[in-house]
Amino acid sequence: MNFLIRKATPEDFPAIFKLIKDFSVFQKTPDKLTITLPQMLENKDFFQCLVVENEGEIIGFASFFWAYYSWSGKALYLDDLYVEQTYRGHQIGTRLMEKLIDLANAEKCHKIRWQVSHWNSEAIEFYKKMGAQIDRTDINCDLYL
């Protein structure tokens, strides 16, 4: 398989938005998806994302942002990583993670942080193989505005 990983542009947002909707269904939480395509376009300066392209079609993405943690310093926060089901098993997720690691290293980050659903054993094993430490101590807190 010949695929390309590159930074997303606003022209990619419709395809990314479709994948975000697919991901919300995979996560069994489509009701929590409140972002809209116009909102993504309006916030284009904040939305950072890598896309995976196969023969001109976007088949996966990794959205992220830069963060600073008082205990460890500068970090890259991986918001979502998703590859279409039919393209899994081709090392695409691994290559996306490697690109994120390269970005974080280039920015002199001390870590990459993300969440994984407790029920997603395949993702947990994937992240462990990448060298991640799974912390089961913290609980997510959201304050919606």
mmCIF file of N, CA and C in Angstrom, residues 93-94 97-98 101 110-114 116 122-135:
data_model
loop_
_atom_site.group_PDB
_atom_site.id
_atom_site.type_symbol
_atom_site.label_atom_id
_atom_site.label_comp_id
_atom_site.label_asym_id
_atom_site.label_seq_id
_atom_site.Cartn_x
_atom_site.Cartn_y
_atom_site.Cartn_z
ATOM 1 N N GLY A 93 -1.318 3.339 11.597
ATOM 2 C CA GLY A 93 -1.333 3.924 12.940
ATOM 3 C C GLY A 93 0.072 4.082 13.494
ATOM 4 N N THR A 94 0.903 3.088 13.261
ATOM 5 C CA THR A 94 2.295 3.157 13.717
ATOM 6 C C THR A 94 3.011 4.319 13.043
ATOM 7 N N MET A 97 1.861 7.602 14.541
ATOM 8 C CA MET A 97 2.493 7.825 15.841
ATOM 9 C C MET A 97 3.957 8.233 15.669
ATOM 10 N N GLU A 98 4.659 7.602 14.745
ATOM 11 C CA GLU A 98 6.057 7.953 14.500
ATOM 12 C C GLU A 98 6.182 9.403 14.031
ATOM 13 N N ILE A 101 5.707 11.593 17.032
ATOM 14 C CA ILE A 101 6.937 11.553 17.836
ATOM 15 C C ILE A 101 7.988 12.465 17.220
ATOM 16 N N HIS A 110 8.647 17.051 26.060
ATOM 17 C CA HIS A 110 9.071 16.039 27.024
ATOM 18 C C HIS A 110 8.196 14.792 26.986
ATOM 19 N N LYS A 111 7.007 14.934 26.393
ATOM 20 C CA LYS A 111 6.123 13.768 26.301
ATOM 21 C C LYS A 111 5.014 14.015 25.295
ATOM 22 N N ILE A 112 4.351 12.936 24.961
ATOM 23 C CA ILE A 112 3.102 12.970 24.212
ATOM 24 C C ILE A 112 2.062 12.360 25.138
ATOM 25 N N ARG A 113 0.920 12.994 25.223
ATOM 26 C CA ARG A 113 -0.145 12.484 26.098
ATOM 27 C C ARG A 113 -1.408 12.318 25.275
ATOM 28 N N TRP A 114 -2.218 11.331 25.654
ATOM 29 C CA TRP A 114 -3.506 11.105 25.004
ATOM 30 C C TRP A 114 -4.349 10.226 25.904
ATOM 31 N N VAL A 116 -7.168 6.868 25.972
ATOM 32 C CA VAL A 116 -7.643 5.697 25.254
ATOM 33 C C VAL A 116 -8.810 5.133 26.055
ATOM 34 N N GLU A 122 -7.538 -3.368 21.827
ATOM 35 C CA GLU A 122 -6.631 -3.349 20.668
ATOM 36 C C GLU A 122 -5.784 -2.078 20.665
ATOM 37 N N ALA A 123 -6.418 -0.942 20.930
ATOM 38 C CA ALA A 123 -5.679 0.321 20.965
ATOM 39 C C ALA A 123 -4.699 0.330 22.130
ATOM 40 N N ILE A 124 -5.114 -0.172 23.283
ATOM 41 C CA ILE A 124 -4.229 -0.212 24.447
ATOM 42 C C ILE A 124 -2.985 -1.039 24.129
ATOM 43 N N GLU A 125 -3.162 -2.189 23.520
ATOM 44 C CA GLU A 125 -2.013 -3.030 23.152
ATOM 45 C C GLU A 125 -1.134 -2.339 22.113
ATOM 46 N N PHE A 126 -1.754 -1.673 21.141
ATOM 47 C CA PHE A 126 -1.002 -0.922 20.134
ATOM 48 C C PHE A 126 -0.127 0.130 20.805
ATOM 49 N N TYR A 127 -0.722 0.903 21.718
ATOM 50 C CA TYR A 127 0.034 1.966 22.380
ATOM 51 C C TYR A 127 1.140 1.396 23.265
ATOM 52 N N LYS A 128 0.882 0.279 23.919
ATOM 53 C CA LYS A 128 1.928 -0.359 24.724
ATOM 54 C C LYS A 128 3.102 -0.778 23.838
ATOM 55 N N LYS A 129 2.802 -1.321 22.657
ATOM 56 C CA LYS A 129 3.868 -1.712 21.725
ATOM 57 C C LYS A 129 4.680 -0.502 21.278
ATOM 58 N N MET A 130 4.041 0.661 21.240
ATOM 59 C CA MET A 130 4.744 1.896 20.874
ATOM 60 C C MET A 130 5.594 2.423 22.034
ATOM 61 N N GLY A 131 5.444 1.805 23.207
ATOM 62 C CA GLY A 131 6.226 2.212 24.372
ATOM 63 C C GLY A 131 5.482 3.069 25.371
ATOM 64 N N ALA A 132 4.186 3.235 25.189
ATOM 65 C CA ALA A 132 3.392 4.079 26.087
ATOM 66 C C ALA A 132 3.189 3.415 27.439
ATOM 67 N N GLN A 133 3.136 4.255 28.455
ATOM 68 C CA GLN A 133 2.758 3.818 29.793
ATOM 69 C C GLN A 133 1.276 4.146 29.972
ATOM 70 N N ILE A 134 0.493 3.157 30.337
ATOM 71 C CA ILE A 134 -0.943 3.357 30.521
ATOM 72 C C ILE A 134 -1.189 3.696 31.988
ATOM 73 N N ASP A 135 -1.700 4.898 32.232
ATOM 74 C CA ASP A 135 -1.960 5.393 33.585
ATOM 75 C C ASP A 135 -3.450 5.265 33.870
#
